[in-house]
Short mmCIF file of C-alpha atoms in Angstrom, two decimals:
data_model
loop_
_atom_site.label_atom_id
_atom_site.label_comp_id
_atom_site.label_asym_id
_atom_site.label_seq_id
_atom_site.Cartn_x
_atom_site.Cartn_y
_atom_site.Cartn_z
CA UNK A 1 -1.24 28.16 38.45
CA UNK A 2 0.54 31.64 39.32
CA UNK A 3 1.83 31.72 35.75
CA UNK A 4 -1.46 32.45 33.86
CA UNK A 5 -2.95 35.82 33.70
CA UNK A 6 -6.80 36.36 33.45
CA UNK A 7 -6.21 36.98 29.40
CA UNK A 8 -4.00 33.77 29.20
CA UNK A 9 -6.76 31.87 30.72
CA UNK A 10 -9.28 33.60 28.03
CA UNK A 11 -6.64 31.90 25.34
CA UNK A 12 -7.06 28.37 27.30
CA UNK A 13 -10.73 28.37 27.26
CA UNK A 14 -10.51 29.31 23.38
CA UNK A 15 -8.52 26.19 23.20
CA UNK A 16 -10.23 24.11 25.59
CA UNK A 17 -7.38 23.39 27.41
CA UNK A 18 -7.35 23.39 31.00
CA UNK A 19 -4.73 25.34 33.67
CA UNK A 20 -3.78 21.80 34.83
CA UNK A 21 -3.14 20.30 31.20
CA UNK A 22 -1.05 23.42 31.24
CA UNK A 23 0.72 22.38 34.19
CA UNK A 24 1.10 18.91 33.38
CA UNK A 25 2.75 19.58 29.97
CA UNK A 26 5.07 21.97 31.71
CA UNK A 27 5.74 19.08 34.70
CA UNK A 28 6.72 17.27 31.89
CA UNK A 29 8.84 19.58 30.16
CA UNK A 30 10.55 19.30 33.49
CA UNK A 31 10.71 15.53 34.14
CA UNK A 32 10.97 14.55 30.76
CA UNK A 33 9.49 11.91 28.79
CA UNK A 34 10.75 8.24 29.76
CA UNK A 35 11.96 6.38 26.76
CA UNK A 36 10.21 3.38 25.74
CA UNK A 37 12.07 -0.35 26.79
CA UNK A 38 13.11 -2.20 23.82
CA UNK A 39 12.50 -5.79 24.21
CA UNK A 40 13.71 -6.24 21.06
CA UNK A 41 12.97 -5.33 16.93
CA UNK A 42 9.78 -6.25 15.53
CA UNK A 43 11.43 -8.87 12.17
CA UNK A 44 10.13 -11.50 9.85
CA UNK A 45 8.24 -13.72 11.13
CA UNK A 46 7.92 -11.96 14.77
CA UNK A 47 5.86 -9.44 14.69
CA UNK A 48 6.14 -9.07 10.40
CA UNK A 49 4.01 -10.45 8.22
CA UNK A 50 6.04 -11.43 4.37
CA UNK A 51 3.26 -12.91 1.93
CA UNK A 52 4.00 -14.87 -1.50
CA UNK A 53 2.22 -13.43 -4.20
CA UNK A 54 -0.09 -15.87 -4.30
CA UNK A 55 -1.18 -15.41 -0.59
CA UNK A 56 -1.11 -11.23 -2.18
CA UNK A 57 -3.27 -12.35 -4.78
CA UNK A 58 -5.85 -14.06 -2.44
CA UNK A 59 -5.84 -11.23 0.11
CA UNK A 60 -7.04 -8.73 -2.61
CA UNK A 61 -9.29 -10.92 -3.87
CA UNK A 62 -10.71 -11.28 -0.64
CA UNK A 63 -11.18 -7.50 -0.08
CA UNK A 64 -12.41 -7.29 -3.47
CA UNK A 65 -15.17 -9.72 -2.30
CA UNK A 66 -16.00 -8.23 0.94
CA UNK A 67 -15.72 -4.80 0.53
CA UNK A 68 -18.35 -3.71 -1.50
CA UNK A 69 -20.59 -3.94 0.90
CA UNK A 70 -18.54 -2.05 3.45
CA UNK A 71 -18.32 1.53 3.59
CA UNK A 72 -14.35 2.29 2.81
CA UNK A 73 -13.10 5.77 4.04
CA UNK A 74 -9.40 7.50 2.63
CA UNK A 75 -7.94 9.25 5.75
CA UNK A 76 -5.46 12.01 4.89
CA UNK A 77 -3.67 13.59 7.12
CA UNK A 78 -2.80 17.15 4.79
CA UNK A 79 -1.81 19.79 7.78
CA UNK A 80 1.40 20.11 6.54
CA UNK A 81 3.20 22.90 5.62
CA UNK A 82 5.62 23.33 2.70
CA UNK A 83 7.61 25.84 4.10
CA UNK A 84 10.20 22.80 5.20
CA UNK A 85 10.50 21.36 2.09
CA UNK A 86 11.73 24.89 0.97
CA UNK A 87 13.67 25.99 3.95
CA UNK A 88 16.80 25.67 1.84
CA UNK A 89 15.82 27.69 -0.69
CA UNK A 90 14.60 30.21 1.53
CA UNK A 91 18.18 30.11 2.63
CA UNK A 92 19.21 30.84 -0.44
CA UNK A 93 17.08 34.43 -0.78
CA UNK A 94 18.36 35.10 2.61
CA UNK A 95 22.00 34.71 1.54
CA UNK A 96 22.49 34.79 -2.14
CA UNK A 97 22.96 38.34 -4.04
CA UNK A 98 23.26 37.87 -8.27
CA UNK A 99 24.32 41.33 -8.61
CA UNK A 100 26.98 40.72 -6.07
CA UNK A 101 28.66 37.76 -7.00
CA UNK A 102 28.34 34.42 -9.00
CA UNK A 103 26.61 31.13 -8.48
CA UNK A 104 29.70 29.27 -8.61
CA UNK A 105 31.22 31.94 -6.21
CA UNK A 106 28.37 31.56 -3.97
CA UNK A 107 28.58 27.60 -4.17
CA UNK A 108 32.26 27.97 -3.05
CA UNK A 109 31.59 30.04 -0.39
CA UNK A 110 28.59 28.19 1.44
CA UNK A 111 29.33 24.55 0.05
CA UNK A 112 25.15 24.59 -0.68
CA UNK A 113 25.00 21.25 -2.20
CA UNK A 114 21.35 21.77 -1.44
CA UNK A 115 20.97 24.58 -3.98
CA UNK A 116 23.37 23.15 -6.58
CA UNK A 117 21.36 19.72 -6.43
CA UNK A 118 18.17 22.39 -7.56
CA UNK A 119 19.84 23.89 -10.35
CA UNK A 120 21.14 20.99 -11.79
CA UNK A 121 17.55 19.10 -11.69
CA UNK A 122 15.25 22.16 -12.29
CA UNK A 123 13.62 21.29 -15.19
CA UNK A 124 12.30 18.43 -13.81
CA UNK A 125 10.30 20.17 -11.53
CA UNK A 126 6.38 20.11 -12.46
CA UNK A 127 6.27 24.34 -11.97
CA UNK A 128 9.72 24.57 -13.95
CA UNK A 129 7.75 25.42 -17.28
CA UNK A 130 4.98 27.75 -15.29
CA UNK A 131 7.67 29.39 -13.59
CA UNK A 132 10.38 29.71 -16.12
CA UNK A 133 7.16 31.87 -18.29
CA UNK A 134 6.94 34.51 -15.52
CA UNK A 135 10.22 35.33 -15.29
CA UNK A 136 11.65 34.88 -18.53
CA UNK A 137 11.72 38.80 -19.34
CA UNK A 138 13.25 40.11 -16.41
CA UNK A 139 16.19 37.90 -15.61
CA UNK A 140 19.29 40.17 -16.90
CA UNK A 141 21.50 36.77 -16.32
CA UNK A 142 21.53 33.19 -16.08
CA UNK A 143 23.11 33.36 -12.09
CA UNK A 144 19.60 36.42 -12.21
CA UNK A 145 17.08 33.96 -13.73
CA UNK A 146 17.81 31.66 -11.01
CA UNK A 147 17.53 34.14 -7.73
CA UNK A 148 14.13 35.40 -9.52
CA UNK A 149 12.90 31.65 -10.14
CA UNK A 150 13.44 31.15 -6.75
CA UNK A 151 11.81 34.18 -5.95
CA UNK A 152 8.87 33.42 -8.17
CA UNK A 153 8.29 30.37 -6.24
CA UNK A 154 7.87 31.33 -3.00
CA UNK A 155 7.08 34.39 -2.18
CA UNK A 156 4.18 35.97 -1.68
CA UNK A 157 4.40 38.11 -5.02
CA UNK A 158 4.83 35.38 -6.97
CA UNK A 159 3.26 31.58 -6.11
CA UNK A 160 3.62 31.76 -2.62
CA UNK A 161 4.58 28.19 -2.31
CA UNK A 162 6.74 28.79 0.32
CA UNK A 163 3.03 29.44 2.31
CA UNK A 164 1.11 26.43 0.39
CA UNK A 165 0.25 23.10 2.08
CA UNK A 166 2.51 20.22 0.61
CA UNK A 167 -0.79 18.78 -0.85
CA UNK A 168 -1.60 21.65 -3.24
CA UNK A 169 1.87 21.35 -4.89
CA UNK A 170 2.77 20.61 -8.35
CA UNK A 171 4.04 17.08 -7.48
CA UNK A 172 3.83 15.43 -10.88
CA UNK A 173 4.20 15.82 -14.44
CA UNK A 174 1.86 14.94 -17.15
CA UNK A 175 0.65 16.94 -19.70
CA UNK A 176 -0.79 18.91 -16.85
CA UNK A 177 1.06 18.93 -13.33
CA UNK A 178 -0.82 17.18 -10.81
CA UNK A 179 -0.73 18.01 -6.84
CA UNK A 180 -1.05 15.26 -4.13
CA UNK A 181 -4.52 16.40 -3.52
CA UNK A 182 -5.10 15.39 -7.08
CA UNK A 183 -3.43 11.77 -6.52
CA UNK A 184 -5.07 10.49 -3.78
CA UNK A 185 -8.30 10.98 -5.77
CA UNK A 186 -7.04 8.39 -8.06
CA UNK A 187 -6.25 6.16 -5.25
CA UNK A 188 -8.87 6.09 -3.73
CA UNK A 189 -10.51 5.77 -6.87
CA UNK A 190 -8.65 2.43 -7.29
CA UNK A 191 -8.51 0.85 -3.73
CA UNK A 192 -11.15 2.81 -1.33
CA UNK A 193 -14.22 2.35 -4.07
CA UNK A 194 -17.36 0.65 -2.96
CA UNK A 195 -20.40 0.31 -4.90
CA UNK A 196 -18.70 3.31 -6.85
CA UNK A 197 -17.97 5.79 -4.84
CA UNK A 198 -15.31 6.50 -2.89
CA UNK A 199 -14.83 8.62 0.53
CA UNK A 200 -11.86 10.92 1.31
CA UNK A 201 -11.02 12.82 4.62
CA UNK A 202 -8.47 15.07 4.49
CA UNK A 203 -7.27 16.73 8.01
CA UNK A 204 -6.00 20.43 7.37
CA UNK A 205 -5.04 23.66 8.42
CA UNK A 206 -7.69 26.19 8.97
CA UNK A 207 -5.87 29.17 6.95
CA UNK A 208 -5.33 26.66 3.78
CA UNK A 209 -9.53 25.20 3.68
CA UNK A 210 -9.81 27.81 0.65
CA UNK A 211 -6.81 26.33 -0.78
CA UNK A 212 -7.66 22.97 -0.36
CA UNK A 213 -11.90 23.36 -1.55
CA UNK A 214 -10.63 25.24 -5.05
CA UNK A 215 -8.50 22.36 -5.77
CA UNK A 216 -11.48 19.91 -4.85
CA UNK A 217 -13.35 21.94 -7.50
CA UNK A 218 -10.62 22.12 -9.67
CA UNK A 219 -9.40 17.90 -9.89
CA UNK A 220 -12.75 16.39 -9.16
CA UNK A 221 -14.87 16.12 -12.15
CA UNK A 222 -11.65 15.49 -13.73
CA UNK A 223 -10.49 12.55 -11.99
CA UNK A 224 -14.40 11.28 -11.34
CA UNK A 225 -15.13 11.15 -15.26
CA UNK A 226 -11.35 9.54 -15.66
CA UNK A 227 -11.80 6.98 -13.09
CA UNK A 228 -15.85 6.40 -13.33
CA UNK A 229 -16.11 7.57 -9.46
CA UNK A 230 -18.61 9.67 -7.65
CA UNK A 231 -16.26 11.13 -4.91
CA UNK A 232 -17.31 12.39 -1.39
CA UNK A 233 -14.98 14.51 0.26
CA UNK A 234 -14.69 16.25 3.41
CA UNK A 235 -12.55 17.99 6.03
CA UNK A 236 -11.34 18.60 9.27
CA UNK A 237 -9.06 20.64 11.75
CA UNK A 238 -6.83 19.41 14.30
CA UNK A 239 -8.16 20.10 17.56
CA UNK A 240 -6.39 23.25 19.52
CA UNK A 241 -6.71 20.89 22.52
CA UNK A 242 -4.10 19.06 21.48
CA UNK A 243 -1.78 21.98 21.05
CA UNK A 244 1.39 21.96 23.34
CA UNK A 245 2.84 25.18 24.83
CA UNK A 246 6.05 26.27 24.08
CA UNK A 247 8.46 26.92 27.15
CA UNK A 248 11.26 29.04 27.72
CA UNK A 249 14.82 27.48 29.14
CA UNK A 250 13.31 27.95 32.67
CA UNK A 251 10.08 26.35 31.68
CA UNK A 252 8.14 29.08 31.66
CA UNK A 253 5.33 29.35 29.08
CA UNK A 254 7.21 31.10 25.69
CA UNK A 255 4.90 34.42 24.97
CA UNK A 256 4.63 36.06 21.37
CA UNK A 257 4.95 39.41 20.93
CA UNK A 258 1.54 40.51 21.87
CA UNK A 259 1.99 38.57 25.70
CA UNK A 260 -0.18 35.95 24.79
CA UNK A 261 1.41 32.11 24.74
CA UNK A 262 3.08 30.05 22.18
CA UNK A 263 1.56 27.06 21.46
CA UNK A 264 2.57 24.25 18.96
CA UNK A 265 -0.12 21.90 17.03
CA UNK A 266 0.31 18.37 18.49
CA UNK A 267 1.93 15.79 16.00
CA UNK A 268 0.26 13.09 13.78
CA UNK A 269 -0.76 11.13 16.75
CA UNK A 270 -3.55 14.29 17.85
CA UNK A 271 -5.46 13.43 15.45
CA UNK A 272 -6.39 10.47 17.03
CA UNK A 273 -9.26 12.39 17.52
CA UNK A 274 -10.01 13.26 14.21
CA UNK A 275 -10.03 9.70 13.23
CA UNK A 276 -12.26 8.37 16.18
CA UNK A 277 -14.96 10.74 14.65
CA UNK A 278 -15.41 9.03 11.06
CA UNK A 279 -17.41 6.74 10.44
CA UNK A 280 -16.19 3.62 8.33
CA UNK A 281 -15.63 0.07 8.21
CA UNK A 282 -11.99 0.13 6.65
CA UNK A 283 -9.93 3.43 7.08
CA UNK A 284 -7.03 3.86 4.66
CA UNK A 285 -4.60 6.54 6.37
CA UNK A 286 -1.74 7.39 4.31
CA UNK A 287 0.25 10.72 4.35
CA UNK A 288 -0.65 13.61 1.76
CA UNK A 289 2.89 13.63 0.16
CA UNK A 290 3.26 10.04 0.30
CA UNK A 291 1.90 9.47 -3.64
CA UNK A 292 3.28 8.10 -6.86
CA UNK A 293 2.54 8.78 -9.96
CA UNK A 294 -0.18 6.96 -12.29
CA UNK A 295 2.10 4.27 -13.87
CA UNK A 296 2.76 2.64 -9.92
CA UNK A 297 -0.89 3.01 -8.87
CA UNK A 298 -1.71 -0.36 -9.78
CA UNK A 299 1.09 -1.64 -7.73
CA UNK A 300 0.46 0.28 -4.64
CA UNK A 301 -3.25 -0.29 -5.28
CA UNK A 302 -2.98 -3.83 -4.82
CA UNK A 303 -0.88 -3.99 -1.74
CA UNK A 304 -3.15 -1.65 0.20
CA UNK A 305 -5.93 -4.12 -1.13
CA UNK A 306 -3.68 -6.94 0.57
CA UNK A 307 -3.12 -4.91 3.77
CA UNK A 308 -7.20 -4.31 3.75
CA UNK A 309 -8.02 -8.02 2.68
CA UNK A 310 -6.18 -9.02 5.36
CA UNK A 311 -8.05 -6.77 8.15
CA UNK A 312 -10.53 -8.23 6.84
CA UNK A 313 -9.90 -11.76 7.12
CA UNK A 314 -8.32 -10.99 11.01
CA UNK A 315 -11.67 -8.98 11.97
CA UNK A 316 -13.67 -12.05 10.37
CA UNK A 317 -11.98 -14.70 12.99
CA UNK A 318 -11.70 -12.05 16.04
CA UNK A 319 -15.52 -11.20 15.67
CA UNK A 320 -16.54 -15.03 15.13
CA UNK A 321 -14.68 -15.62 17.96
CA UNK A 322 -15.84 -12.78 20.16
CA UNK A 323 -19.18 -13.53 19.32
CA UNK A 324 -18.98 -16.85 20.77
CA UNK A 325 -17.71 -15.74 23.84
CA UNK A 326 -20.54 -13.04 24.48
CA UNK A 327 -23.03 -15.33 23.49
CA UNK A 328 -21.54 -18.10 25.83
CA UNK A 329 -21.25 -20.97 23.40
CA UNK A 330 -17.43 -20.98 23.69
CA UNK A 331 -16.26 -23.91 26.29
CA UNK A 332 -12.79 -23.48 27.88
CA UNK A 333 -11.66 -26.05 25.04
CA UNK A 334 -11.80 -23.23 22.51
CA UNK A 335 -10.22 -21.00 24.91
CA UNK A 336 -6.01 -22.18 23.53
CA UNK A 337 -7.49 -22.02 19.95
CA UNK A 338 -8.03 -18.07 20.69
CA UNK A 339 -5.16 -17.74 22.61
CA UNK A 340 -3.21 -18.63 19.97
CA UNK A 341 -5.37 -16.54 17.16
CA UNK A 342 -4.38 -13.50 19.80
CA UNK A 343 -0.85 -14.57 19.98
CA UNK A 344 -0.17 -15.63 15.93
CA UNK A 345 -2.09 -13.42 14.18
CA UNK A 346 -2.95 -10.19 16.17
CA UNK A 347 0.37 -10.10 17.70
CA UNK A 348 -1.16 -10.33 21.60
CA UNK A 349 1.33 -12.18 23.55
CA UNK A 350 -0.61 -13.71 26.45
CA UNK A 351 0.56 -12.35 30.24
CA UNK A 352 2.76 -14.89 31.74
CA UNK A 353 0.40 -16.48 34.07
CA UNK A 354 -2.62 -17.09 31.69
CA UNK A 355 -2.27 -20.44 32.72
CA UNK A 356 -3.65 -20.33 36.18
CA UNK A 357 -6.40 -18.08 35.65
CA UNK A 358 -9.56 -19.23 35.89
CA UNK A 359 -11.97 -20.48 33.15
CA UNK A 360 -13.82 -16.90 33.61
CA UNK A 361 -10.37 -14.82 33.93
CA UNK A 362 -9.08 -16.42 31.01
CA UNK A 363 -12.02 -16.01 29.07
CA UNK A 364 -12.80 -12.09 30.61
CA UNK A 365 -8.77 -11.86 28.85
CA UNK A 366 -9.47 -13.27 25.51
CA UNK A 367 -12.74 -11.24 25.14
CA UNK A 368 -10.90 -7.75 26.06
CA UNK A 369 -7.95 -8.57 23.51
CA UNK A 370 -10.29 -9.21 20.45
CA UNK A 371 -13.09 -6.25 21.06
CA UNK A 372 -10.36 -3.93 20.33
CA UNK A 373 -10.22 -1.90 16.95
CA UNK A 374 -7.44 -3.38 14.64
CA UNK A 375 -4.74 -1.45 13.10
CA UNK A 376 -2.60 -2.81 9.87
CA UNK A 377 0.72 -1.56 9.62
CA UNK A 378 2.15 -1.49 6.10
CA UNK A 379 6.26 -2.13 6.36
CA UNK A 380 9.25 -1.25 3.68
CA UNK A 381 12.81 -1.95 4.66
CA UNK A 382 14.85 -0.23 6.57
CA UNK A 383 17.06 2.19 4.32
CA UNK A 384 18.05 4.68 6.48
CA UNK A 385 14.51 7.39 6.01
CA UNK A 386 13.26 8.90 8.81
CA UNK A 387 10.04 6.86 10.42
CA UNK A 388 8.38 4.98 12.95
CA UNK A 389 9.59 1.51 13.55
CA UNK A 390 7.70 -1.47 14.55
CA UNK A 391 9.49 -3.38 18.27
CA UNK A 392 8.18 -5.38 20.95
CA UNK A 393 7.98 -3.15 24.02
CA UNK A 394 7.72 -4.01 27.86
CA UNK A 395 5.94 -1.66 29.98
CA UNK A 396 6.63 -1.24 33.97
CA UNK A 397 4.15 -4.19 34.67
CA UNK A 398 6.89 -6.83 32.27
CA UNK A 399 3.60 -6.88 29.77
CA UNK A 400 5.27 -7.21 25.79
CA UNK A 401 3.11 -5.93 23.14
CA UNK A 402 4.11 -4.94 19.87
CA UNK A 403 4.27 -0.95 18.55
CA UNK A 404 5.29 1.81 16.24
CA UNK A 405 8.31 3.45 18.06
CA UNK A 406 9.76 6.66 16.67
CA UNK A 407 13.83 7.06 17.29
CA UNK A 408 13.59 10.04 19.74
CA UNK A 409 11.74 7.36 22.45
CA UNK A 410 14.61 5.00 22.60
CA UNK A 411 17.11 5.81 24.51
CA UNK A 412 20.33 6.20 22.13
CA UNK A 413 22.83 6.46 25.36
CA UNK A 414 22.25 3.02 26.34
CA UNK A 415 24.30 0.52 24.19
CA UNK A 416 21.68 -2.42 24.55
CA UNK A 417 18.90 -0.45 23.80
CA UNK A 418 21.05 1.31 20.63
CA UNK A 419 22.12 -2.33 19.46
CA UNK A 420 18.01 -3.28 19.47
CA UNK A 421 17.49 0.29 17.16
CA UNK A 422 20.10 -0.89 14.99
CA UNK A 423 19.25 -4.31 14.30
CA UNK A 424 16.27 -3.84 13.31
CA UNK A 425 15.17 -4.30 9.78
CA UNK A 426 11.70 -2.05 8.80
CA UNK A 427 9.90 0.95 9.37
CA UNK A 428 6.30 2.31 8.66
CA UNK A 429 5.91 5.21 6.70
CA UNK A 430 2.38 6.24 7.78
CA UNK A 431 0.76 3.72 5.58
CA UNK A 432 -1.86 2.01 8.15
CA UNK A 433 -5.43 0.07 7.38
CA UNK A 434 -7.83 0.29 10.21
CA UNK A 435 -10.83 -1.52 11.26
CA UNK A 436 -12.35 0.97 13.81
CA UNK A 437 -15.27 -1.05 14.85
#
């Protein structure tokens, strides 16, 4: 590839990524990704699962049963960056002068709702009392207090949130303000406990592990004497592999200042890899900011111990049923009972002409469907938040099968496709159970 210089092939091989991935990402920079078909939404009872509570009830009871003798694994995925969550208020540095001119002015002139929302709620924030204390002699005005508080918060001579991870926040206040990090101890503490302890993986940035291994030091005891847990925790990077270049308008590679290339880390779905290289029986993956404080953890406690109980009870029938067809006492006879396991349950629709393959075919089929890891996708309704959202897709070969879809996949300019994204009902905010194995 012409493009690459002897020093942009040293970067690649500190990546371990190829010329030709190179090439293909930029081929497909080109091209374009093809959206997704739509057959149509995933909704309840096709493709969703709605329980009563006492089917709730009897799915965490089950897990309850099973799992401590399972080793249970908390997945995090923690990579991200606050620096969005604050971009408005590092707008507001940019822009805003309190020797210059009023608040209210300043509102007026820039209609930033965003700010004015901050000022009105700021002393709800968990780092409103922390902050408030190292400013409070130097702000010669209330419109000055709030530029400096501001100030205090994110730059690098003050907290440097604005450079913090989202899961090292203050997130919640109690008598002491508590970060994500800090949460998802006492989760897994309530759900991911077996025999007790309780496993946590969190994937991170390599330029916040110091962050992340003070606050480990800092909230564990703490939350392992409070919650009668001995914690194991432990950490990894997202592969540079997955990293995409950036590209100019021309699609040539983007260069930084020093020559060398731009590249971007992949999204949630590179760390695929990350995932395939624990080892557990159940993996709880769940977002860092996606936490609530201690009066709902019983409630979400329980339906993750639903979600799990029912993995569970699915990988109980698939691997009976597996079993019997690897050790060849399954007849054909049993063959509809786990088609329709496949097709019920596991959401497998069978191909079209299942019915005239032959005993082996059909049995080959069944066996491929259920030796598969299983993945338990936790739904809320539809509200208008940004997520993934569960449809039945058809690939180029007519085959339906039932996924995640994210909005930028569907094609938005074609009305039937638009009408399926509209009518449909749920989406999945990261909260999965898996059963790698």
């Amino acid at each position: 590839m012409n493009l690459l210089s002897e020093k942009d092939l040293e970067q690649l091989r500190a990546k371990d990524i190829s010329s030709e991935q190179v090439a293909s990402q930029i081929e497909t920079f080109k091209q374009g990704i093809p959206f997704v078909n739509l057959s149509e939404a995933a909704i309840v009872p096709k493709g969703i699962s709605r329980f009563t509570e006492e089917q709730e009830k009897a799915l965490q009871d089950y897990f309850d049963q099973k799992s401590e003798g399972l080793s249970l694994l908390k997945f995090v995925p923690a990579s991200g960056a606050a620096s969005r969550m604050f971009k408005a208020l590092f707008a507001f540095l940019e822009s805003y002068n309190p020797h210059k001119e009023s608040l209210s002015a300043y509102w007026a002139r820039t209609g930033d709702t965003a700010i004015q929302g901050f000022v009105e709620g700021i002393e709800k924030f968990p780092f409103y009392e922390s902050v408030k204390e190292r400013i409070s002699e130097r702000a010669t005005s209330a419109d000055h207090e709030i530029h400096l508080f501001v100030q205090e918060l994110l730059t690098e001579e003050g907290l440097n949130y604005g450079f913090y991870p989202k899961g090292l926040l203050p997130f919640h206040s109690y008598e002491e303000a508590a970060t994500p990090f800090e949460e998802h101890l006492k989760e897994a503490a309530f759900y991911a406990k077996s025999n007790g302890k309780a496993a946590l993986h969190f994937t991170i940035s390599p330029q916040h592990e110091v962050l992340f291994k003070a606050e480990e030091k800092r909230t564990v005891d703490k939350v392992s004497q409070s919650t009668d847990t001995d914690f194991s925790i432990s950490y990894s990077f997202q592969k540079p592999s997955t990293d995409t270049l950036a590209v100019n308008k021309d699609n040539s590679p983007f260069r930084n200042s020093d020559g060398s290339i731009l590249f971007r880390p992949g999204g949630h779905g590179a760390l695929i890899e990350n995932l395939n290289e624990v080892d557990a029986d159940v993996v709880f993956i769940k977002n860092i900011d996606n936490v609530v404080t201690e009066e709902k953890l019983e409630v979400v406690g329980n339906s993750k111990k639903m979600l799990a109980g029912l993995l569970l009870q699915l990988q109980d029938k698939a691997f009976a049923f597996a079993a019997r067809l690897s050790g060849g006492s399954a007849g054909e006879g049993q063959f509809d009972e786990m088609v329709a396991f496949l097709e019920q349950e596991l959401n497998a629709p069978a191909p079209g002409g299942l019915a005239g393959y032959t005993a082996e075919e059909k049995k080959k089929w069944i066996y491929d469907r259920l030796n598969r890891p299983i993945r338990i996708c936790g739904m809320v309704k539809n509200e208008g938040e940004p997520g993934g959202g569960p449809f039945w897709i058809k690939d180029k070969n007519g085959t339906i099968s039932l996924q995640i879809i994210e909005s930028a996949q569907i094609d938005r300019s074609n009305a039937a496709q638009d009408d399926i994204l509209q009518n449909s009902t749920h989406f999945n905010p990261v909260d999965l159970i898996c059963g790698l194995k």
